[in-house]
Every structure is written in C-alpha cells, then in structure tokens.
PDB file of C-alpha atoms in Angstrom:
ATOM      1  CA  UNK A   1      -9.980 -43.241 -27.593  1.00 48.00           C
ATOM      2  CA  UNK A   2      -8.311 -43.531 -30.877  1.00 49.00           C
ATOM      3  CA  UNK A   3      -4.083 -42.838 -30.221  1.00 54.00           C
ATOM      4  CA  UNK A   4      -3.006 -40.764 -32.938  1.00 54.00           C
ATOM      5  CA  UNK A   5      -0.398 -41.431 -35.475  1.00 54.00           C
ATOM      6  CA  UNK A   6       3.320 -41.360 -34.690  1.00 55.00           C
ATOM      7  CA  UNK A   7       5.623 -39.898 -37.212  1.00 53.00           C
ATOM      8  CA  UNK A   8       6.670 -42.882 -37.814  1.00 54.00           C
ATOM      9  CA  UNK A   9       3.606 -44.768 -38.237  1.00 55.00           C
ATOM     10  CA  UNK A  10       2.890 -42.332 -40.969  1.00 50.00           C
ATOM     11  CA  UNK A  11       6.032 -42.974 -42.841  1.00 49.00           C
ATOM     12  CA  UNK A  12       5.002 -46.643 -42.899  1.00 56.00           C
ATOM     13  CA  UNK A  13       1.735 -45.956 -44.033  1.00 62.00           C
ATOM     14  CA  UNK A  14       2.652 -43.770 -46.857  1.00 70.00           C
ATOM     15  CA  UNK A  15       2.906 -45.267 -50.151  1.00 74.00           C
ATOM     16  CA  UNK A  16       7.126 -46.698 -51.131  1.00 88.00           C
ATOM     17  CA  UNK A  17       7.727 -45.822 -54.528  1.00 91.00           C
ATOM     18  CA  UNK A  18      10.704 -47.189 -56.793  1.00 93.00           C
ATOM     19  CA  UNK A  19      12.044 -47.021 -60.549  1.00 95.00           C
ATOM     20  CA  UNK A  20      12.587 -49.794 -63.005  1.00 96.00           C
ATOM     21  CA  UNK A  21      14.418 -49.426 -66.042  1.00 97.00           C
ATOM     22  CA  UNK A  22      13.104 -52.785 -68.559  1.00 98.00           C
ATOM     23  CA  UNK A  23      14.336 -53.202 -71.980  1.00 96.00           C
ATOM     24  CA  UNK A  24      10.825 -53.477 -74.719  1.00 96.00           C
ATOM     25  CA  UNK A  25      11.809 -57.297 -75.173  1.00 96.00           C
ATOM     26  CA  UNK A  26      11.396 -58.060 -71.281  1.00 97.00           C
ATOM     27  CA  UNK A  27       8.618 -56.162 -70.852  1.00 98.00           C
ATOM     28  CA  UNK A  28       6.191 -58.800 -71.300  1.00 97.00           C
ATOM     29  CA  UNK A  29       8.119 -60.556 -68.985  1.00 98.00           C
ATOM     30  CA  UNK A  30       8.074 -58.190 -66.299  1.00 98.00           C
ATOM     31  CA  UNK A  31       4.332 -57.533 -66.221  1.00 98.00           C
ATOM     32  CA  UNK A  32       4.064 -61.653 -66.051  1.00 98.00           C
ATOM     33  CA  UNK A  33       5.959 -61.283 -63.107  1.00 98.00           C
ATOM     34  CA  UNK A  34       4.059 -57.852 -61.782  1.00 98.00           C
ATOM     35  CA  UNK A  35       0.829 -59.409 -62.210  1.00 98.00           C
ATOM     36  CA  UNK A  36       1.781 -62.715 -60.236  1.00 98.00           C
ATOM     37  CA  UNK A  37       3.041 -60.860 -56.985  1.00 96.00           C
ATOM     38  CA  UNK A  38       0.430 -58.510 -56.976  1.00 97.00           C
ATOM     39  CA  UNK A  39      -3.010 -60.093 -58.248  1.00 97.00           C
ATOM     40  CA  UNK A  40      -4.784 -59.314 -61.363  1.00 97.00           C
ATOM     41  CA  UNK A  41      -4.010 -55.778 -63.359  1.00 97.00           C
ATOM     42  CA  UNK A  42      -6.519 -53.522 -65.158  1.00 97.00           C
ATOM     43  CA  UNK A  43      -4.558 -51.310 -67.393  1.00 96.00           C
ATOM     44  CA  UNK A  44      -5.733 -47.620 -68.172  1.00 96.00           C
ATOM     45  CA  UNK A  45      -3.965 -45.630 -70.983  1.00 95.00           C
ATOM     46  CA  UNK A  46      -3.239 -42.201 -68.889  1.00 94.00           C
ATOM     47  CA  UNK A  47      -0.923 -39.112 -70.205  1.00 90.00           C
ATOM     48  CA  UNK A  48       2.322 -40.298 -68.981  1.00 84.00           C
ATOM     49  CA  UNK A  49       2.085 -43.523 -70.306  1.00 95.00           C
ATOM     50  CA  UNK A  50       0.111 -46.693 -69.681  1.00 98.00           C
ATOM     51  CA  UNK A  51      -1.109 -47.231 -65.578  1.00 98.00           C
ATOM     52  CA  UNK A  52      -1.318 -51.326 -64.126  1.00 98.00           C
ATOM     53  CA  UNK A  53      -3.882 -51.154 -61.377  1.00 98.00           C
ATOM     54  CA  UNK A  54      -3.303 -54.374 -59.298  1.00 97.00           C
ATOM     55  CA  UNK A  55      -5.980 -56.065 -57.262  1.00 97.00           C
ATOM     56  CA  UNK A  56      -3.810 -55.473 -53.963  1.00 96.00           C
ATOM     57  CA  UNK A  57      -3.386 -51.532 -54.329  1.00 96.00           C
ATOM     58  CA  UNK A  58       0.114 -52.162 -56.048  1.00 97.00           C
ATOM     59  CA  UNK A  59       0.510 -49.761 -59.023  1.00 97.00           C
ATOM     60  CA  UNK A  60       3.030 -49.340 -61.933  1.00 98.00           C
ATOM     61  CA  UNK A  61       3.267 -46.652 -64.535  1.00 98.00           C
ATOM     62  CA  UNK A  62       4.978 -47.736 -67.538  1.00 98.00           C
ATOM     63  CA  UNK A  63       6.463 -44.830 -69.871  1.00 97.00           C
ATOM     64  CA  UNK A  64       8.387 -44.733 -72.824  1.00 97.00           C
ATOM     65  CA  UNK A  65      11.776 -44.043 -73.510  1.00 97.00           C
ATOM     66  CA  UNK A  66      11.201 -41.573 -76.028  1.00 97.00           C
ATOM     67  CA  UNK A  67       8.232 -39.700 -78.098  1.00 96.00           C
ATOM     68  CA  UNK A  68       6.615 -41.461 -81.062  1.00 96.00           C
ATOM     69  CA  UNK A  69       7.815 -39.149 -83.477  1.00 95.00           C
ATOM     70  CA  UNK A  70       5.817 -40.289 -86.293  1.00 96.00           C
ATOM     71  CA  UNK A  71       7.050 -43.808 -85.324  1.00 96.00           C
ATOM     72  CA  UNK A  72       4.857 -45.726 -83.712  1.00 95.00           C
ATOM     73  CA  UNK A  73       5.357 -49.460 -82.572  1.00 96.00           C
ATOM     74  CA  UNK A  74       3.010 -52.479 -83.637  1.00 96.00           C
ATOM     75  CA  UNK A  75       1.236 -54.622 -81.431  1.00 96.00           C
ATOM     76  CA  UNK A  76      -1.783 -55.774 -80.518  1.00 96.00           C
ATOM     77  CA  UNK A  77      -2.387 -53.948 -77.562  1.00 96.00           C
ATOM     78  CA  UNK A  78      -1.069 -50.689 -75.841  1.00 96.00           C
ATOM     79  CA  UNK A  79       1.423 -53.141 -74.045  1.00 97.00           C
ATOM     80  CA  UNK A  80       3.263 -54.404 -77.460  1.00 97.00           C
ATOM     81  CA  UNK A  81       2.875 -51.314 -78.691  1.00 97.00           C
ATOM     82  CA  UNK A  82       4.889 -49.762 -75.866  1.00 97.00           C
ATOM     83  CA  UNK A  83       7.226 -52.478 -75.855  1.00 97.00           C
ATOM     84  CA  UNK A  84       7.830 -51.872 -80.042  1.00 97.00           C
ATOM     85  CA  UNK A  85       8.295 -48.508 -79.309  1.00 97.00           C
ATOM     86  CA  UNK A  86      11.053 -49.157 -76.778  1.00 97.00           C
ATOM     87  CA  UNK A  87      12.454 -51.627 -78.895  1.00 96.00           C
ATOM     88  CA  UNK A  88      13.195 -49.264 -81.877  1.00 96.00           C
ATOM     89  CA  UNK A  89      16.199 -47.627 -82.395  1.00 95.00           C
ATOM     90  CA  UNK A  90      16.922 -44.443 -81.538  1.00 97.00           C
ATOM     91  CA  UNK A  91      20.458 -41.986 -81.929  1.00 98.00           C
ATOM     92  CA  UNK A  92      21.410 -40.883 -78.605  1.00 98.00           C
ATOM     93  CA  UNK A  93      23.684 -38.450 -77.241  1.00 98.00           C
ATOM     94  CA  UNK A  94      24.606 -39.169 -73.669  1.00 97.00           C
ATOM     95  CA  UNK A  95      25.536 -36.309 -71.760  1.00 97.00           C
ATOM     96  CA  UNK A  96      26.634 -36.994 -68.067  1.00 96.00           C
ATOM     97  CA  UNK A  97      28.547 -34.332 -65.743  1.00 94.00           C
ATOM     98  CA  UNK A  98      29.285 -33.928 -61.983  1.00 89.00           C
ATOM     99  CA  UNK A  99      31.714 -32.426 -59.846  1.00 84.00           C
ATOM    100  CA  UNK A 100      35.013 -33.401 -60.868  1.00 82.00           C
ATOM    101  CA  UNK A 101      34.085 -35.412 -64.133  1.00 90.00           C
ATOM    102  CA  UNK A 102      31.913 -36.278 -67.248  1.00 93.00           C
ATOM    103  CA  UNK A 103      31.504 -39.261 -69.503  1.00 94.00           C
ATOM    104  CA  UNK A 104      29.645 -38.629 -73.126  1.00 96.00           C
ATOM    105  CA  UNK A 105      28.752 -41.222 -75.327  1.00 97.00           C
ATOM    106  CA  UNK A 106      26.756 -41.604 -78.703  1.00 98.00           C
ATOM    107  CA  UNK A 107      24.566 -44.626 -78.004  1.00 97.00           C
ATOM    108  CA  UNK A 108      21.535 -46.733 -80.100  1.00 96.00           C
ATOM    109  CA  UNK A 109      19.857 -49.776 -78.992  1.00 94.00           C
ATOM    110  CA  UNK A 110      20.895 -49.596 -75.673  1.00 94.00           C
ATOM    111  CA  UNK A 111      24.835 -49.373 -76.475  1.00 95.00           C
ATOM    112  CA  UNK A 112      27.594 -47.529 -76.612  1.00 96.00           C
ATOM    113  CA  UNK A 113      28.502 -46.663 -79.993  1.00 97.00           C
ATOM    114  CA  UNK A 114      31.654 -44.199 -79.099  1.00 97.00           C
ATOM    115  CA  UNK A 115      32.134 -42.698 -76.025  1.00 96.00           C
ATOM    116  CA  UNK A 116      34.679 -40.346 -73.545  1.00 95.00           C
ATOM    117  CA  UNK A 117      35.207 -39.216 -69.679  1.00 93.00           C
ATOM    118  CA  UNK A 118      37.455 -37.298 -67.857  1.00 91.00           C
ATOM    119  CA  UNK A 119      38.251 -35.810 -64.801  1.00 82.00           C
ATOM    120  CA  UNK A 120      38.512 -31.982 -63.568  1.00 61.00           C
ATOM    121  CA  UNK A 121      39.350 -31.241 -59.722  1.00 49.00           C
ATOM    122  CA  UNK A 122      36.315 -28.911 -58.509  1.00 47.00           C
ATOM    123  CA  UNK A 123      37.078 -28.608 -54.917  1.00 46.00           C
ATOM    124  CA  UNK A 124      34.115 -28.067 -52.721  1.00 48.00           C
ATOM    125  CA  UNK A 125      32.836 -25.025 -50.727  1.00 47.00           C
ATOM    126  CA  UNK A 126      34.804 -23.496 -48.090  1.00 43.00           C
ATOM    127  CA  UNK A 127      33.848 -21.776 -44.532  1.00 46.00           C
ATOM    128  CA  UNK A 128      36.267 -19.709 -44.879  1.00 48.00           C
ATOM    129  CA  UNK A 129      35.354 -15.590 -44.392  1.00 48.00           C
ATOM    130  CA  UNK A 130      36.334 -13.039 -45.766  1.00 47.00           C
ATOM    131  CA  UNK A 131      39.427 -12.677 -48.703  1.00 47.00           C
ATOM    132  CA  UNK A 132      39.978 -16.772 -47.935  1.00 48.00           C
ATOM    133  CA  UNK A 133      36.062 -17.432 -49.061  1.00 51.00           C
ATOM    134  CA  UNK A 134      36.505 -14.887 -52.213  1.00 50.00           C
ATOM    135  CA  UNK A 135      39.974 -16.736 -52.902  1.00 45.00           C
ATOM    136  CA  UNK A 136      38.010 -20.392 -52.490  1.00 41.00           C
ATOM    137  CA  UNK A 137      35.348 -19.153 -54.543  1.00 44.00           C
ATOM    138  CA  UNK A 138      37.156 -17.834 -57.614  1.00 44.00           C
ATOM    139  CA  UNK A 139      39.494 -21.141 -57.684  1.00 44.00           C
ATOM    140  CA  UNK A 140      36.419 -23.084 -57.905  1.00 44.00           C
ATOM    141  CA  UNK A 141      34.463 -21.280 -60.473  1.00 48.00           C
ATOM    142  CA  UNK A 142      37.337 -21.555 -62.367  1.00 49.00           C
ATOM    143  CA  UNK A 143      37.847 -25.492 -62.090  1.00 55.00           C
ATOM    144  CA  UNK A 144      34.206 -25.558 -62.749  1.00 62.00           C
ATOM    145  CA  UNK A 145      34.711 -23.858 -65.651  1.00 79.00           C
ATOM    146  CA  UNK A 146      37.361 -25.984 -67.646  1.00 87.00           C
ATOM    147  CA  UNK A 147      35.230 -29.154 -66.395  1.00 90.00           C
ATOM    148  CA  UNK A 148      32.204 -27.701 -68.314  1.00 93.00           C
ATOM    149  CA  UNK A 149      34.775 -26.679 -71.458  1.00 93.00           C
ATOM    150  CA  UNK A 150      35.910 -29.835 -71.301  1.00 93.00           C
ATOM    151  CA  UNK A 151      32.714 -31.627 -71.205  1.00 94.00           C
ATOM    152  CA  UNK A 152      30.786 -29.065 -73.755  1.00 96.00           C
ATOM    153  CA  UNK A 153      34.093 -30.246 -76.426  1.00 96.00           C
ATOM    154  CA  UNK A 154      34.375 -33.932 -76.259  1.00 96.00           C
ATOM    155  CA  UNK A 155      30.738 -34.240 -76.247  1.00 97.00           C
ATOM    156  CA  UNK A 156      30.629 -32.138 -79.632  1.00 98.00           C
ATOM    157  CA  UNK A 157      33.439 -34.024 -80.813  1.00 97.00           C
ATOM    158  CA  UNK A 158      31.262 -37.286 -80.479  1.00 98.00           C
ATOM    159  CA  UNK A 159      27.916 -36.304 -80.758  1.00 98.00           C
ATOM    160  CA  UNK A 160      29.401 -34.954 -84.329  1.00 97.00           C
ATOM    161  CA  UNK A 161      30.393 -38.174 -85.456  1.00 97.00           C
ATOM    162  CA  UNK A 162      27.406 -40.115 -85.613  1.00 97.00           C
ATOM    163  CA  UNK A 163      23.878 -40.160 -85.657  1.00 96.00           C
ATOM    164  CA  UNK A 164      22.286 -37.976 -82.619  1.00 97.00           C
ATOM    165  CA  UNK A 165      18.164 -37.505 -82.249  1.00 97.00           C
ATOM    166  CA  UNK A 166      18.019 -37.093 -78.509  1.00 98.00           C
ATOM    167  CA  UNK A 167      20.055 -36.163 -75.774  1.00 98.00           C
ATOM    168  CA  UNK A 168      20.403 -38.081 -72.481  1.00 97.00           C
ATOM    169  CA  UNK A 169      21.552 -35.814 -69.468  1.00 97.00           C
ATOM    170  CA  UNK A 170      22.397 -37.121 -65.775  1.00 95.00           C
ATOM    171  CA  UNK A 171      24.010 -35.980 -63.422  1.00 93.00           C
ATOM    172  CA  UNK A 172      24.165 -32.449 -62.165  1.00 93.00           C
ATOM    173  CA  UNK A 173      21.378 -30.535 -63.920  1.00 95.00           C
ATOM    174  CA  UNK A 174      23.267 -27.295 -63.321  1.00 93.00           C
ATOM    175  CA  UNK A 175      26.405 -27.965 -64.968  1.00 94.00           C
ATOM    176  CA  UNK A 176      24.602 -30.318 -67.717  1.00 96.00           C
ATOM    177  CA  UNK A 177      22.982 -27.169 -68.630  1.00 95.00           C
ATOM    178  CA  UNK A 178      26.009 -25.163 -68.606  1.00 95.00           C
ATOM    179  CA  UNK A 179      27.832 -27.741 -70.598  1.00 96.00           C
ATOM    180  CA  UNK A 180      24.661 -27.125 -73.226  1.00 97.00           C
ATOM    181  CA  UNK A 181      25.348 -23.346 -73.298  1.00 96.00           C
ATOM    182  CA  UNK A 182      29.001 -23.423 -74.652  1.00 96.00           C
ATOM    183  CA  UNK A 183      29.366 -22.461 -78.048  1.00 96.00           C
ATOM    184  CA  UNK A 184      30.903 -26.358 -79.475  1.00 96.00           C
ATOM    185  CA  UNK A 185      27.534 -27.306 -78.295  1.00 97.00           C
ATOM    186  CA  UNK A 186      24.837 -25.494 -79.806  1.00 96.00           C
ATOM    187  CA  UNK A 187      23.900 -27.660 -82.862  1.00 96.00           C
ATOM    188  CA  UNK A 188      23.216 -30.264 -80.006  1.00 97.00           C
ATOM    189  CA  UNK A 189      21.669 -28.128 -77.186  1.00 97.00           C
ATOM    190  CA  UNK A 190      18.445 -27.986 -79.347  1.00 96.00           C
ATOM    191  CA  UNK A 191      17.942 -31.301 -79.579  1.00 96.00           C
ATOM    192  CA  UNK A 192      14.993 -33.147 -77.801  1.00 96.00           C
ATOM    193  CA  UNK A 193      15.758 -34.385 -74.377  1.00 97.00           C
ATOM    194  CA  UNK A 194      15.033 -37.689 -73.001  1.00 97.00           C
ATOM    195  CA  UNK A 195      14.294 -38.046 -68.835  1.00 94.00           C
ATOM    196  CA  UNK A 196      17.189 -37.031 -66.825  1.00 95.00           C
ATOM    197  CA  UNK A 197      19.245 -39.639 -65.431  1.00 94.00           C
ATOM    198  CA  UNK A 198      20.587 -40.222 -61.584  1.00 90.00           C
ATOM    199  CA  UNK A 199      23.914 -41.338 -61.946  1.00 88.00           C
ATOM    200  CA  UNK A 200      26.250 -41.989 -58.882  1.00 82.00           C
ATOM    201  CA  UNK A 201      29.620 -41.053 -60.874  1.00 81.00           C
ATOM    202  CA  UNK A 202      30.243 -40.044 -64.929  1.00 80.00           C
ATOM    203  CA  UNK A 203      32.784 -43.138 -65.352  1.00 83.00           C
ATOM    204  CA  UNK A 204      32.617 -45.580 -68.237  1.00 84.00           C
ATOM    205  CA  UNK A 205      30.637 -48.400 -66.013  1.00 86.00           C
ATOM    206  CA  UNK A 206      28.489 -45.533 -65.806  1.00 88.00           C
ATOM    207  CA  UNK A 207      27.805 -44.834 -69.324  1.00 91.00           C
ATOM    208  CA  UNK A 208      27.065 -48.124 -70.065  1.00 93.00           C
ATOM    209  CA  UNK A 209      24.069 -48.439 -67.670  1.00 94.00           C
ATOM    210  CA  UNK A 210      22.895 -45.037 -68.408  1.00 94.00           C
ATOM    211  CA  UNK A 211      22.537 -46.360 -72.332  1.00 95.00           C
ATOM    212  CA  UNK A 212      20.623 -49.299 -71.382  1.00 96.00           C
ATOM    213  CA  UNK A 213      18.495 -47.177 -69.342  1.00 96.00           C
ATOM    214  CA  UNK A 214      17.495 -44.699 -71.613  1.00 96.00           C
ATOM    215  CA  UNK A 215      16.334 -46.976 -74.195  1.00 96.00           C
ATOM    216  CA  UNK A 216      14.001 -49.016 -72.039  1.00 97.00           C
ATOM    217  CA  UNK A 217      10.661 -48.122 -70.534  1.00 98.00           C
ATOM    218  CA  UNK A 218      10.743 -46.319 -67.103  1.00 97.00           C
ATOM    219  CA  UNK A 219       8.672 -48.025 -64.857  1.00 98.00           C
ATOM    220  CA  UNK A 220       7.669 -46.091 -61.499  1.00 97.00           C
ATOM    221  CA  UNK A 221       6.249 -49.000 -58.957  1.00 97.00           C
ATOM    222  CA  UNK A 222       4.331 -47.911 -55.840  1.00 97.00           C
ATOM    223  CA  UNK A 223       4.013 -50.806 -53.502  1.00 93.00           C
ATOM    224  CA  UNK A 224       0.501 -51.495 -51.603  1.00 89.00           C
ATOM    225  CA  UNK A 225      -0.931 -49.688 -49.178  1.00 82.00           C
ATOM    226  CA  UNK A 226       0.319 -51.094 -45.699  1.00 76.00           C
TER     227      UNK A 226
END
C-alpha cells in the first residue's frame, strides 16, 4: 500500500525557485555556466522574456531590465539581443523607503550618478487599548508622515537634476507609493516603473546594489524536480 506524502516530503518535492540579477555583458557567461550544470537548453521566446528548458527539468526565465522603447538591442539571436538590451543605458530614478529611512539615487549603467538617505524614527505598533493605542497611533502616523515628506523632497531634488526615464522602487510598496503621491513628486510619479526591488535596509550600500540590479536581466531559476 502506497504511504502517503508527509508535509514535508511535499515541500521537498516542490519545485525551489531563486532570483539572479546578471549584468548584459555576463550574460553569455552565465548561460555557459547554466547549461554546464544542468545539461543541454532549448530556449523558447515566451511573454515575460526568453525561457532555458534544461535537459534535467532545471529552468530559467531571463527578463529584461526595462521595455524596448523603440530601442532594441543587436545580436544574433534573442540571447544577444537581450543581453544589448540590458547593456544600454538607461536614466534611472531610484526610489527606496522603509520604516525609519530612504535612500534615492539617479543612476545609469548600473551606477550611482547622485544620490541621498536619511533616517525618520517610525516606531512600531503598540498593544496598547484604548486612549494609549489612539495616542501610539497618531505619533506614528505622524513620524510616518515626515519620513514620506522627506523622502517625496530629496528624491525630487535629485531626480530633477539629471536625466530620469524610469523609476526603481524597493522597499515598502505602501510608503513608496505614498512617497509618489506628494505634490514635489508628481512630474516623477508618472514615469514608467521598472520591477520592484527587495531591499533589506534604504542605506547607501544599499543603493548601490539596487543600481546594479536594475540594469541587469532578472533571472528567476527553478531547480529540478527532486
């Protein structure tokens, strides 16, 4: 009689997926290296990008950093082309905000042209009842506040000083959008937006990585079946 699956034989049989952020000039490189782990790729031109099939069940989907935009790379194949595209560049506006800081930046070519963070105290939530919770709650919408003020005018400050075709948010989606809504930001909040970023903390280590990131191609590996 077959035994049936314990939960956590079926977290080890279900597919481990991870991201890789590769600049266009290693990306040659990098499906060298993809193909030699995993056996022999087919490659299929799909929506979100291009799709590596490899002969063990491994897949990666490659995607670029940003749209075409009437600028398409050269190349041979959809591979070069991809790698072209990521290549180019491109004015970006980084825009990074969590709890109790930010970090902006106006990037191209994967660095930081010109850039600012700072810090504002947003204390967390309380379990406090009653007139204590209300008390709790006010003081922190209104340190939440000044950090998106903050944010929304150094970013406008230098976002306005150079060249800015996309924006790059990361962090906390909530206050990245509120940041978008204030008023020093709204010849910037219509801009296109690249893919959101995970970011661990908006410091200046941060902003560096996040620039290299966004101008390379996301790749999203799923390992073999087990």
């Amino acid at each position: 009689m077959e035994r049936p699956h314990t939960g956590q034989q079926a977290a080890e049989a279900r597919p481990v997926s991870r991201t890789a952020f590769v600049q266009g000039a290693r990306l040659s490189g990098w499906v060298e290296r993809f193909a030699a782990s995993h056996g022999r790729l087919a490659e299929t031109q799909v929506d979100g990008g291009i799709l590596l099939q490899a002969a063990d069940g491994a897949t990666a989907l490659l995607k670029a950093p940003w749209p075409v935009d009437g600028r398409p790379g050269t190349g041979a194949d959809l591979l070069e082309r991809l790698a072209s595209l990521a290549a180019q560049e491109r004015g970006l506006g980084l825009l990074l905000v969590r709890r109790g800081g930010f970090a902006v930046a106006a990037a191209s070519g994967g660095t930081v042209l010109a850039s600012k963070t700072g810090t504002r105290y947003v204390q967390s939530r309380t379990a406090a009842g009653g007139q204590s919770q209300q008390r709790y709650a006010r003081r922190r919408g209104n340190q939440a506040d000044a950090l998106v003020e903050s944010a929304a005018e150094h970013a406008a400050q230098v976002f306005g000083a150079h060249r800015v075709e996309y924006l790059v948010p990361g962090g906390d989606r909530l206050l990245v959008e509120q940041v978008l809504e204030q008023p020093a930001m709204k010849q910037f909040a219509v801009r296109s937006r690249l893919a959101f970023l995970d970011i661990p903390g908006p410091k200046a280590t941060a902003l560096a990585k996040a620039a290299a990131d966004a101008c390379s191609v996301r790749i999203l590996v799923t390992d073999p079946p087990a």
